[in-house]
Coordinates of C-alpha atoms in Angstrom, one line a residue:
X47 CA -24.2 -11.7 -27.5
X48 CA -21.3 -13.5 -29.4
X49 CA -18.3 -14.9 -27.2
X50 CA -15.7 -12.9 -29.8
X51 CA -13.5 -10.8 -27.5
X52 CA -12.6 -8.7 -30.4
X53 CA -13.8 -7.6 -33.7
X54 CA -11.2 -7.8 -36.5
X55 CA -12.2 -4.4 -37.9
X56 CA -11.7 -1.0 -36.0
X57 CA -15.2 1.0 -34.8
X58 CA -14.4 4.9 -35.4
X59 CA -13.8 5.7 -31.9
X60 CA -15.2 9.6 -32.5
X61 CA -11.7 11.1 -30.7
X62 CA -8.4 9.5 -30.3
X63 CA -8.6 10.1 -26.7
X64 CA -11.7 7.6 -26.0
X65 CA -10.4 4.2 -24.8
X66 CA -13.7 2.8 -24.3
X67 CA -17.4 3.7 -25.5
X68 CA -20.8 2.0 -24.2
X69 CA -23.7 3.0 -26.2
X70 CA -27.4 2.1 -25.6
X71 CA -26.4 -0.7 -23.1
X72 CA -30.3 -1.9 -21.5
X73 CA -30.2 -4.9 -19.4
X74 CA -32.6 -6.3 -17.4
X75 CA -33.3 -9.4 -14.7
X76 CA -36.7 -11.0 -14.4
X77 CA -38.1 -8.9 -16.3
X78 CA -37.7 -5.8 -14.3
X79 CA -35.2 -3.4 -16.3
X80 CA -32.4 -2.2 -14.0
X81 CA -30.4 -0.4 -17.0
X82 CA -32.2 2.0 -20.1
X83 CA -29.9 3.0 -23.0
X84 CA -27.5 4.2 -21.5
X85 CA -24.0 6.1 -22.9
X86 CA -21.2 6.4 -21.7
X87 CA -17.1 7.2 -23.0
X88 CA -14.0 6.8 -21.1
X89 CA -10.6 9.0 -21.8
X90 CA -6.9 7.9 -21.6
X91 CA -5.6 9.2 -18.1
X92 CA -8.6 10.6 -16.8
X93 CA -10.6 9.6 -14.0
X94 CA -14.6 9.5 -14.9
X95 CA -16.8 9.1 -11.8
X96 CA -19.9 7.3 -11.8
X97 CA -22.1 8.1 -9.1
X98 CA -26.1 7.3 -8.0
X99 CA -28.2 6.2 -5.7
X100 CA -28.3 2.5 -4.2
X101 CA -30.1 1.0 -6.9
X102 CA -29.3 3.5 -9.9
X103 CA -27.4 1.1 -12.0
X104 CA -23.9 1.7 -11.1
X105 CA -22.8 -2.1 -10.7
X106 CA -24.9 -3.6 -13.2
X107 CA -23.4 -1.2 -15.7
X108 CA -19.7 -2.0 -14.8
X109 CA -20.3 -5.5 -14.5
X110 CA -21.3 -5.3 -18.5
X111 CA -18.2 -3.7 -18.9
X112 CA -15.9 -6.3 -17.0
X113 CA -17.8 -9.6 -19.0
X114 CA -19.8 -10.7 -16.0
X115 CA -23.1 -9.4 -17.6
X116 CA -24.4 -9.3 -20.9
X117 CA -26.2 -6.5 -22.3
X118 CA -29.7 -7.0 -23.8
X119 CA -29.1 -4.3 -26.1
X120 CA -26.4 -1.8 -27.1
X121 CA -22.7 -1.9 -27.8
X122 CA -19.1 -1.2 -26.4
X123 CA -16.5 -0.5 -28.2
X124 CA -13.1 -0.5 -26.5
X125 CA -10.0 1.2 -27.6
X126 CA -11.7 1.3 -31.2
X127 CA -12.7 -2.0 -31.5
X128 CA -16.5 -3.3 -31.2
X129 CA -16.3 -5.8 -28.0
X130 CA -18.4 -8.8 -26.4
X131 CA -17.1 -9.7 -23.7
X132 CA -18.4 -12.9 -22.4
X133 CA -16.3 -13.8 -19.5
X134 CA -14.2 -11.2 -16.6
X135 CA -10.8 -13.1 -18.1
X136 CA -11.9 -11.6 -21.4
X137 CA -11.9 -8.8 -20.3
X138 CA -9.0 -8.5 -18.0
X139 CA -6.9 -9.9 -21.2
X140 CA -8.3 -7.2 -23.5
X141 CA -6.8 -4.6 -20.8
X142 CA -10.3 -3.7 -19.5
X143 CA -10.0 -4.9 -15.7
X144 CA -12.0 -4.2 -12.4
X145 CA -11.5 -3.9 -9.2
X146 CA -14.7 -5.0 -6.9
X147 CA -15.2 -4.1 -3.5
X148 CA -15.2 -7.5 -2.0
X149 CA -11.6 -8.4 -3.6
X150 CA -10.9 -11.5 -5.4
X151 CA -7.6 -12.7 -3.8
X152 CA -6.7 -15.7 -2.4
X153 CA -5.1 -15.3 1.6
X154 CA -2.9 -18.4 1.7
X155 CA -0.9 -17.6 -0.9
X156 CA 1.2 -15.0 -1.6
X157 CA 1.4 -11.5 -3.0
X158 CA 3.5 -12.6 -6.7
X159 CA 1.3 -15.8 -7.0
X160 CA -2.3 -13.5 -6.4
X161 CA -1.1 -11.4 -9.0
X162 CA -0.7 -14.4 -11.4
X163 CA -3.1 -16.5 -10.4
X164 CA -3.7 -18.8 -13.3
X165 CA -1.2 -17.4 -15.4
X166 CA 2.3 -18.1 -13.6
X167 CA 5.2 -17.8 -15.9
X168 CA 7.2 -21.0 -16.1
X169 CA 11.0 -22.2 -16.2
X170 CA 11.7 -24.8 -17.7
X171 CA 8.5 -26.8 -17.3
X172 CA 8.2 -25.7 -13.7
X173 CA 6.6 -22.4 -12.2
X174 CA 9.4 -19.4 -11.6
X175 CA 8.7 -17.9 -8.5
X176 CA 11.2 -15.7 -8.3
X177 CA 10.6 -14.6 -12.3
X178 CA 7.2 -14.0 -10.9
X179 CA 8.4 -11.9 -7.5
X180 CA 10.5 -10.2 -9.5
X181 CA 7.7 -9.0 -12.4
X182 CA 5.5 -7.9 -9.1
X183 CA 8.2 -5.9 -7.8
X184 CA 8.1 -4.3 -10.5
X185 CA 5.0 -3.3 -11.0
X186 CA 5.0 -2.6 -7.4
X187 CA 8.1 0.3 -7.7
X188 CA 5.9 1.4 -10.9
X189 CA 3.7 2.8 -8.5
X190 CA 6.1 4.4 -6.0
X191 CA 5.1 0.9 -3.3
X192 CA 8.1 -0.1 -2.0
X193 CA 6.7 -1.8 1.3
X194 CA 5.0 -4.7 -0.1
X195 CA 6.8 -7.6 -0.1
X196 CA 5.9 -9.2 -3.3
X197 CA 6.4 -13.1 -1.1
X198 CA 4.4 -11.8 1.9
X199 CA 1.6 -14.0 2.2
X200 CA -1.7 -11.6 1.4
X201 CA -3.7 -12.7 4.6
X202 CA -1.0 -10.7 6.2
X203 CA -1.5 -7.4 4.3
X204 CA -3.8 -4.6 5.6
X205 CA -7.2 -4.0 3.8
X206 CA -5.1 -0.9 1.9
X207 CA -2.3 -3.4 1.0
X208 CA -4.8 -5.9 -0.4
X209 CA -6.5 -3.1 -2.6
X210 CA -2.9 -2.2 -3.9
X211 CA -2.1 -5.9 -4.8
X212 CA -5.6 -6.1 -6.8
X213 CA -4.4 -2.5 -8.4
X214 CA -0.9 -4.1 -9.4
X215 CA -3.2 -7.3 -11.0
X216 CA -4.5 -5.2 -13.4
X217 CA -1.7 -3.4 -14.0
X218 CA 0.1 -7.2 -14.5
X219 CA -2.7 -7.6 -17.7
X220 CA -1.7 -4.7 -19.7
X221 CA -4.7 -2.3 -18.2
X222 CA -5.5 1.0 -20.0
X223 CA -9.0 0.8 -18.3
X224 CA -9.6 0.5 -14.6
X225 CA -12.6 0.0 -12.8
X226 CA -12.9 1.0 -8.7
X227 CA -16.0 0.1 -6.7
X228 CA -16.2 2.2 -3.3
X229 CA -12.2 2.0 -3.3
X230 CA -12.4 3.3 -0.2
X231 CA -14.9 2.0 1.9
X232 CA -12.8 0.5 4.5
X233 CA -9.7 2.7 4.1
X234 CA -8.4 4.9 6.9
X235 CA -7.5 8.8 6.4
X236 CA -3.7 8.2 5.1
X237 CA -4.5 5.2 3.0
X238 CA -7.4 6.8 1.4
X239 CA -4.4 9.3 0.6
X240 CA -1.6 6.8 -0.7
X241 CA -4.9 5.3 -3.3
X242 CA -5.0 9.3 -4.5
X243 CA -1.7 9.3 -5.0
X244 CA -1.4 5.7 -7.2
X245 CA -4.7 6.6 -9.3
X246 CA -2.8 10.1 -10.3
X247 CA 0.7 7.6 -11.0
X248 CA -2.3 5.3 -13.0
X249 CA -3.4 8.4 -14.8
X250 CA -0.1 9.5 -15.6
X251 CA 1.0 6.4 -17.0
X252 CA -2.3 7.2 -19.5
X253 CA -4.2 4.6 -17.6
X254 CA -8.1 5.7 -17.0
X255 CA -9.8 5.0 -14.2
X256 CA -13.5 4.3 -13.7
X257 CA -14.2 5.3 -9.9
X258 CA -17.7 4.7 -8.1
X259 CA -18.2 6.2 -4.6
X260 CA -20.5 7.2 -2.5
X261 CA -17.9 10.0 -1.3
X262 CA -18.8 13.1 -3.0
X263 CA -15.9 14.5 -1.8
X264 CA -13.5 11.9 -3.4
X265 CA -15.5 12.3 -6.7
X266 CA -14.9 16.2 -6.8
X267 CA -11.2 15.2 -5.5
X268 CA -10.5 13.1 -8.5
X269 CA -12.6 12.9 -11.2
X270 CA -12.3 15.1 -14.2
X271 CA -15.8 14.1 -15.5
X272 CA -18.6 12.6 -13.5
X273 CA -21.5 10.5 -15.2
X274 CA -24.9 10.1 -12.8
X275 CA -27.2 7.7 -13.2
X276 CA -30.7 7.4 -11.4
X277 CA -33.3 4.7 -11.5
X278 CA -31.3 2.7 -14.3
X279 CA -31.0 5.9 -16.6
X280 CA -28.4 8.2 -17.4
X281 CA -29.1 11.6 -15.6
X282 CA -26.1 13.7 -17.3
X283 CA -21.9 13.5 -17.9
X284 CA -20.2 16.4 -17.5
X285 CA -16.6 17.8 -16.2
X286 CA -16.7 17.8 -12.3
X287 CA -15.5 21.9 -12.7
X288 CA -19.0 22.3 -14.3
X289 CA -20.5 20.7 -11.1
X290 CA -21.0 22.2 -7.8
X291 CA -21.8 19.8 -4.7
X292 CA -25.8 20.7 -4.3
X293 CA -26.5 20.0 -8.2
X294 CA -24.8 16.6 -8.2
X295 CA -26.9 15.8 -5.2
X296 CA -29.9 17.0 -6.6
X297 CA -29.4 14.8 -10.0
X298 CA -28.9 12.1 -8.0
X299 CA -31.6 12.3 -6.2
X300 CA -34.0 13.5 -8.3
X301 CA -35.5 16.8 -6.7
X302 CA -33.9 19.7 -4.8
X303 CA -32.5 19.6 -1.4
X304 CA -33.2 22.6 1.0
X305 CA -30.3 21.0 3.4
X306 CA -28.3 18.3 2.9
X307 CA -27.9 18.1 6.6
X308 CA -31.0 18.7 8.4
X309 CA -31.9 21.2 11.1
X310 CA -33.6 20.5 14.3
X311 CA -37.2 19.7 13.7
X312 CA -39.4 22.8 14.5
X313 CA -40.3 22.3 18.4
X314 CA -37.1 20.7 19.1
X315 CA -35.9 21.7 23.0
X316 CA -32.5 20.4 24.6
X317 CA -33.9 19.0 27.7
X318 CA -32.3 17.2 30.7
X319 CA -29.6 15.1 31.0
X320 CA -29.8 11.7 29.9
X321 CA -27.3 9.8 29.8
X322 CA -24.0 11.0 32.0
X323 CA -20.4 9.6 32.4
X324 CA -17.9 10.4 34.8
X325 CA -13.8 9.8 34.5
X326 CA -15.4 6.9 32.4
X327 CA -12.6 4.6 31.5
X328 CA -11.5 0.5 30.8
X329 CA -8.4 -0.8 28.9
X330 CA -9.2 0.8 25.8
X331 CA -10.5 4.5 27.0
X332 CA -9.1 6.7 29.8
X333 CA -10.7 9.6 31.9
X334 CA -14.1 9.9 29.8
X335 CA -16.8 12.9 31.4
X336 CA -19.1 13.6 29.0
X337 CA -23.1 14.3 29.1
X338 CA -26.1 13.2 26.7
X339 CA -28.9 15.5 26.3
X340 CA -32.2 14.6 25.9
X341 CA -32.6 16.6 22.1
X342 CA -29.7 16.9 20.6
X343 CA -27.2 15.5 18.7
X344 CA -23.6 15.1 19.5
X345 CA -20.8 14.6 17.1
X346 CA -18.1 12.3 18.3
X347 CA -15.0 12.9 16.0
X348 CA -11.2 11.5 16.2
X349 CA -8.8 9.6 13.6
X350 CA -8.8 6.5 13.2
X351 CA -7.8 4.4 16.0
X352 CA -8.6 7.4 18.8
X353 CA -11.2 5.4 20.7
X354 CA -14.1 6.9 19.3
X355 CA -16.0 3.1 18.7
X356 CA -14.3 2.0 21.9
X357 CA -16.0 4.4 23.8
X358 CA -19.5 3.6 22.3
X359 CA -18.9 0.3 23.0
X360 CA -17.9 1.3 26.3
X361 CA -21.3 2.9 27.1
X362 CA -22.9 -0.1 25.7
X363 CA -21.9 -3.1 27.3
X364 CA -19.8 -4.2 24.8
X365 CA -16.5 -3.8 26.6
X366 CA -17.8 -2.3 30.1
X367 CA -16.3 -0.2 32.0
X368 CA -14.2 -0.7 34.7
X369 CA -13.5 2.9 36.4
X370 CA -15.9 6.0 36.6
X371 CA -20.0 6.5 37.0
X372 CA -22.6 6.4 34.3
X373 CA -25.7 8.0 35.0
X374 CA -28.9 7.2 33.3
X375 CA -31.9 9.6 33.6
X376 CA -30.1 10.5 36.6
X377 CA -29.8 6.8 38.2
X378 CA -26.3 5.2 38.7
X379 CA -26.0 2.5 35.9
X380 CA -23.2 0.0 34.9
X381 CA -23.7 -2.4 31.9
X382 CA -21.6 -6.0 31.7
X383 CA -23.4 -6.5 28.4
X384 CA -24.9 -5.2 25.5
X385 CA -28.0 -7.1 26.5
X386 CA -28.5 -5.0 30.1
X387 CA -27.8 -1.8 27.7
X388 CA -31.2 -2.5 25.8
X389 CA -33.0 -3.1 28.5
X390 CA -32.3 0.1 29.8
X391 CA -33.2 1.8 27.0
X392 CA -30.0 2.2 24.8
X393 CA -29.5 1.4 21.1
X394 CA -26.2 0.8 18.9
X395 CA -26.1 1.0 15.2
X396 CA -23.0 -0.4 14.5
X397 CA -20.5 0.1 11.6
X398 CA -20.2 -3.0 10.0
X399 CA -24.1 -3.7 9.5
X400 CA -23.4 -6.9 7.2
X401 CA -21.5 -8.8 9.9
X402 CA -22.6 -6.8 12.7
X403 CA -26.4 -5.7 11.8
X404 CA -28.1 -8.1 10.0
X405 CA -28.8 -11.6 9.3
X406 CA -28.4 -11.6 5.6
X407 CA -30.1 -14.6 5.0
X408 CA -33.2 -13.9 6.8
X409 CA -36.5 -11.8 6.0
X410 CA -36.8 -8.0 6.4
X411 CA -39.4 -9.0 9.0
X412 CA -37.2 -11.1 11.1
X413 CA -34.2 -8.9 11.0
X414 CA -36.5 -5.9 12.3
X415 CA -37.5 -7.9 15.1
X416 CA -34.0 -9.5 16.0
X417 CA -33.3 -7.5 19.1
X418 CA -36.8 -7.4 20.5
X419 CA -36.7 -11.2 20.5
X420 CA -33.6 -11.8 22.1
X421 CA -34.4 -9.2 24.7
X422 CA -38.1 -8.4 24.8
X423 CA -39.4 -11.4 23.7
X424 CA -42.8 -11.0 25.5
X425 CA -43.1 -8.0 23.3
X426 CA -42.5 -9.7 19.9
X427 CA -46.4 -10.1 19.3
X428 CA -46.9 -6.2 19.6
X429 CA -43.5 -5.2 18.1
X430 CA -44.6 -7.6 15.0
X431 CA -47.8 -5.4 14.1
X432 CA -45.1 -2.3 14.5
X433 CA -42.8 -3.6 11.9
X434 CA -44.5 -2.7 8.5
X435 CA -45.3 1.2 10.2
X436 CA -42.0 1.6 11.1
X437 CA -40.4 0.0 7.7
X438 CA -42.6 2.5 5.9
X439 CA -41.6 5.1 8.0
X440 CA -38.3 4.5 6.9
X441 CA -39.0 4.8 3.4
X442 CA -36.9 1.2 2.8
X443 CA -37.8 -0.4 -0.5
X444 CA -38.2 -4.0 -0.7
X445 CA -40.7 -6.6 -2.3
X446 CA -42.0 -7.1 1.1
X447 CA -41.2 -8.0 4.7
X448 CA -40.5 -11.4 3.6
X449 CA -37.8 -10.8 1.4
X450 CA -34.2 -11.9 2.7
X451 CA -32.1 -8.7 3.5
X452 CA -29.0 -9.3 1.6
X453 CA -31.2 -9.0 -1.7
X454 CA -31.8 -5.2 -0.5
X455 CA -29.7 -2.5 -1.6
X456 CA -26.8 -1.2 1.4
X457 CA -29.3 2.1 1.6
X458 CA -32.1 -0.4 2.3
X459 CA -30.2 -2.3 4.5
X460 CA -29.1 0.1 7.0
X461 CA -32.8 1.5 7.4
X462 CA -33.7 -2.1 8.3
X463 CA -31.1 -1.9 11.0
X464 CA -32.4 0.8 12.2
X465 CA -35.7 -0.6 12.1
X466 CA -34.4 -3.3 14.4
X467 CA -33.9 -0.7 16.7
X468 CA -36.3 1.2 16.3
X469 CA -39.0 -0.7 17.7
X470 CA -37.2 -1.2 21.0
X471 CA -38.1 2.1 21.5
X472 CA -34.7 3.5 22.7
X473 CA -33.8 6.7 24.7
X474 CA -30.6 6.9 23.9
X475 CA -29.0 6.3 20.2
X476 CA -25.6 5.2 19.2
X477 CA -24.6 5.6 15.9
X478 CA -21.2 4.3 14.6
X479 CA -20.2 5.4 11.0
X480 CA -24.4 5.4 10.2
X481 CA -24.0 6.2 6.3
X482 CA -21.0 4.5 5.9
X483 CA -21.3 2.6 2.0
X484 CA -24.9 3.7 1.5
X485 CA -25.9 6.6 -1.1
X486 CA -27.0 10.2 -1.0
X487 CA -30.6 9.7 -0.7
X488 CA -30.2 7.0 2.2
X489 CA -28.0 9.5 3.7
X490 CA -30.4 12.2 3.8
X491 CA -33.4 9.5 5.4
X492 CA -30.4 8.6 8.0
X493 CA -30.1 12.6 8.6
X494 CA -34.0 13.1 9.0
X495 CA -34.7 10.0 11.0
X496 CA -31.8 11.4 13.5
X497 CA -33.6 14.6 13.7
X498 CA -36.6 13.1 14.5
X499 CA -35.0 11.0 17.5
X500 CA -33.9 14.1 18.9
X501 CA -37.2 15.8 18.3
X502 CA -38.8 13.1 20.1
X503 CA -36.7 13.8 23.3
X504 CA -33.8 10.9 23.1
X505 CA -30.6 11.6 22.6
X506 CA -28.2 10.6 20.5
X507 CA -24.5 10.4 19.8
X508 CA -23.0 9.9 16.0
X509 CA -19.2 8.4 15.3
X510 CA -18.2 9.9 12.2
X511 CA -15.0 9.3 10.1
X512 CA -16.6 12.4 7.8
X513 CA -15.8 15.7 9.1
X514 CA -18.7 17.5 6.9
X515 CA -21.5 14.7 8.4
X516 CA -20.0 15.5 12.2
X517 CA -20.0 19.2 11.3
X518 CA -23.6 19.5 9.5
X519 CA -25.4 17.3 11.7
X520 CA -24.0 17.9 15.5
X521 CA -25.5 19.9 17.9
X522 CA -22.0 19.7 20.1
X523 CA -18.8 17.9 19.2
X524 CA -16.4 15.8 21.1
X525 CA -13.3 14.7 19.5
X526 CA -11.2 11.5 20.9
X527 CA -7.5 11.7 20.8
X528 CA -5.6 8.6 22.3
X529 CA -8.1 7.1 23.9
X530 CA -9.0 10.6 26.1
X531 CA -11.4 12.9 25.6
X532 CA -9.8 15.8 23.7
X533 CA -12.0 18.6 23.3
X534 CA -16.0 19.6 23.1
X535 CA -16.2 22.3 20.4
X536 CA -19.4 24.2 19.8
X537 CA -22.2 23.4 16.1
X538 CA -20.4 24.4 12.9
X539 CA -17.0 24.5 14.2
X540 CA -14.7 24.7 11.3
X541 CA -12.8 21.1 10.3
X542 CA -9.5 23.1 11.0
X543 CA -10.3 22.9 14.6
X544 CA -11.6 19.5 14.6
X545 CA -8.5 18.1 13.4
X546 CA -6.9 20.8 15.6
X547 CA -8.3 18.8 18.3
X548 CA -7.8 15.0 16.9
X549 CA -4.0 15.6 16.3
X550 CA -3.3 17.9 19.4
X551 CA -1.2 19.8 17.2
X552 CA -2.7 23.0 18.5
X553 CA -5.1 24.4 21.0
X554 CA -8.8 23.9 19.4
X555 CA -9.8 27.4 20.6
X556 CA -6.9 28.5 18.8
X557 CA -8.1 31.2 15.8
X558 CA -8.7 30.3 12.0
X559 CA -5.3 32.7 11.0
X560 CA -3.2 29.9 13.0
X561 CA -4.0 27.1 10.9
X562 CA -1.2 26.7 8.2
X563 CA -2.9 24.9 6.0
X564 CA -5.6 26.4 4.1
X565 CA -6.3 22.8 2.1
X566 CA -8.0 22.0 4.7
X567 CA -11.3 24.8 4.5
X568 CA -13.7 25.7 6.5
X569 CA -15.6 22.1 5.9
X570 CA -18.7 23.5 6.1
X571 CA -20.7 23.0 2.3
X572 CA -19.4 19.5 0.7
X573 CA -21.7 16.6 1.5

């Protein structure tokens, strides 16, 4: 493709309203095509969602569109004019500017000279800093942000902060097009609600937003058209009203769903108890009495900051505890470390799989057998002829055991984490945040595999920052509030009473009629 930014002669756009148009955009690496003609068009102020699978085409497509990839084939146009974008600064100077998931900001330095970076307006031969704090501020206010300090230094700002400083750097290049990848992948409850708030003051302003999630709920939240892709190919575009939850699902997947959350596997009994705590407590959890049944599946709800991943670290080792009695298949048990938890038969998915789960730079194979070695290493010749079973169990999709895991997709990557545990053979399962960043179809295997677990006779306890995912897939809930146990609330309890619970802003018994708020629904169908 040429390296002209723009064409001198305007493309009929097909509607005044389309700020930018991709048509027949194919691209492919190595040969293997990742992208098939596809079509899509943008509108001023609206916000057009872009969803699929791990592995559907999603960032290759915006990448196109933000200059870091060229196109084998097709066109885009943008605001009427035929573009080629061969650079990101190309395209951030056209006023077509994206924000990635891993942000590209620079700690050490400070909120004014992040947003300028490479472009600092000068004074007289010399940079002006307080020109340049004084622009940010104002693109800050523009938004309604008034507590960012446009000299704080960045390394200083929350993950939210940092998202709305890379929001107010494309807003410092003119942007009538921006681009959101999983915006809210590491945002808490409010500050997934103060990013609402500044895409509708974006929208308002005319600006259109492209936002990819995995969060169907934030898609049907925001967007006023949604654009699926699957397998590199476009699937369909069409206004989220004309949309309900199961068909978006089933588009993206690619066949119908019977349940997004899964049932008990047929035969499935609640046995005995397996793993019990008493008044359970260290400096980050108070008071805890709760009881693991071999069979089901207990939700663990709370907001942010409740103790919900203290407390699984708790029962793992990880920060033991101090005060109470643990019980394990009915024998008195204590863990100091996580390594003492494994051997008795306990597993932890944790959240953060990239810096907690993996070792990105080693093979699928090695990754899979990462806790066997370090604690069963007598076992690692068995466990080694278990890995490919268990990996194809798992459905995860790779070029082979030997490939290094931070070339697989985040779906992909999280089934080789629980792989790792997997063949430990564990009787109790922790799972903190399991689907967090990974797509509806990995979901659903997570869902599955967790039914199975319990079908097999282990128990297992889920952290969940997604009401519908404790809802749909618990068998019991707990809810944490303030370090304390809060509540235990029966299967399908309504997200009014979970809340109820996590707030203690009313009795969670307390009937449906005395919830306020009907915004909040039943929580029951949205995946």
């Amino acid at each position: 493709m040429s390296d002209t930014m723009l064409s001198d002669a305007p493309v009929p756009s097909g509607g005044s309203d389309v700020v930018l148009r991709a048509q027949g955009i194919s691209k492919s690496f190595f040969g293997v095509r990742v992208l098939t003609d596809i079509d899509i068009d943008v509108r001023r102020g609206e916000v057009h969602g872009l969803v699929g699978e791990n592995g559907a085409g999603k960032s290759t497509l915006m990448k196109i569109l933000a200059g870091v990839h060229h196109a084998d084939a097709g066109s885009v146009e943008f605001e009427g004019r035929q573009v080629a974008f061969s650079h990101p600064r190309q395209a951030m100077d056209a006023g077509l500017v994206t924000v990635f998931q891993e942000f590209n900001l620079l700690p050490e330095r400070t909120v004014a000279q992040n947003v300028f970076l490479g472009r600092e307006p000068r004074r007289g031969g010399f940079v002006d800093d307080k020109g340049m704090q004084r622009h940010t501020r104002t693109l800050l206010e523009g938004l309604g942000v008034t507590f960012i300090d446009p000299g704080a230094r960045v390394g200083s700002l929350t993950v939210a902060e940092q998202q709305i400083v890379e929001i107010v750097k494309a807003l410092s290049f003119d942007a009538r097009v921006i681009s959101m990848d999983e915006p809210t992948a590491a945002l808490s409850d409010h500050e997934v609600e103060l990013l609402y708030a500044i895409i509708r003051k974006l929208t308002a302003r005319g600006v259109a937003v492209v936002y990819v999630s995995h969060r169907l709920k934030e898609i049907f939240d925001l967007c006023d058209r949604i654009t699926i892709l699957k397998d590199g190919a476009l699937v369909s575009t069409d206004a989220t009203a004309d949309l309900t939850d199961a068909e978006l699902v089933r588009r993206m997947v690619g066949r119908p769903l019977q349940s997004y959350f899964p049932g008990p596997v047929e035969g499935t009994a609640v046995g005995d108890a397996r793993l019990e705590l008493t008044g359970c407590g260290n400096e980050f959890v108070d008071g805890v009495s709760l009881t693991l049944r071999a069979g089901e599946i207990v939700g663990l709800a709370g907001l942010q900051g409740s103790g919900r991943t203290e407390l699984v670290e708790g029962i793992f080792g990880v920060h033991g505890f101090t005060r109470g009695a643990m019980t394990l298949d009915g024998r008195s048990v204590r863990f100091t470390s996580p390594r003492a938890a494994v051997r008795a038969g306990l597993a932890l998915v944790t959240e953060d799989r990239k810096a907690q789960g993996l070792a990105l730079g080693q093979s699928v194979l090695d990754n899979s057998l990462l806790v066997v070695r370090s604690v069963f290493a007598g076992r690692t010749r068995a466990s080694r002829k278990r890995v490919p079973g268990i990996l194809s169990s798992l459905e995860v999709s790779s070029r082979g055991v030997d490939q290094e895991a931070r070339f697989l997709s985040g779906g992909n990557q999280q089934k080789v984490v629980l792989a790792k545990w997997l063949v430990t053979d564990p009787q109790v399962v922790l799972f903190d945040e399991p689907t967090r960043g990974i797509d509806v179809g990995a979901k659903v295997a997570v869902y599955q595999l967790m039914r199975q677990l319990a079908a097999e006779g282990k128990a297992v306890l889920m952290v969940s920052s997604e009401l519908p995912e404790v809802i749909g897939m618990s068998d019991r809930i707990l809810v944490m509030r303030d370090g304390e146990l809060a509540a235990e609330l029966p299967a399908r309890s309504a997200e009014h009473e979970v809340l109820a619970a996590a707030t203690g802003s009313i009795d969670a018994g307390a009937a449906a009629d005395e919830i306020a708020d009907p915004r909040l629904g039943d929580g029951g169908d949205r995946p």
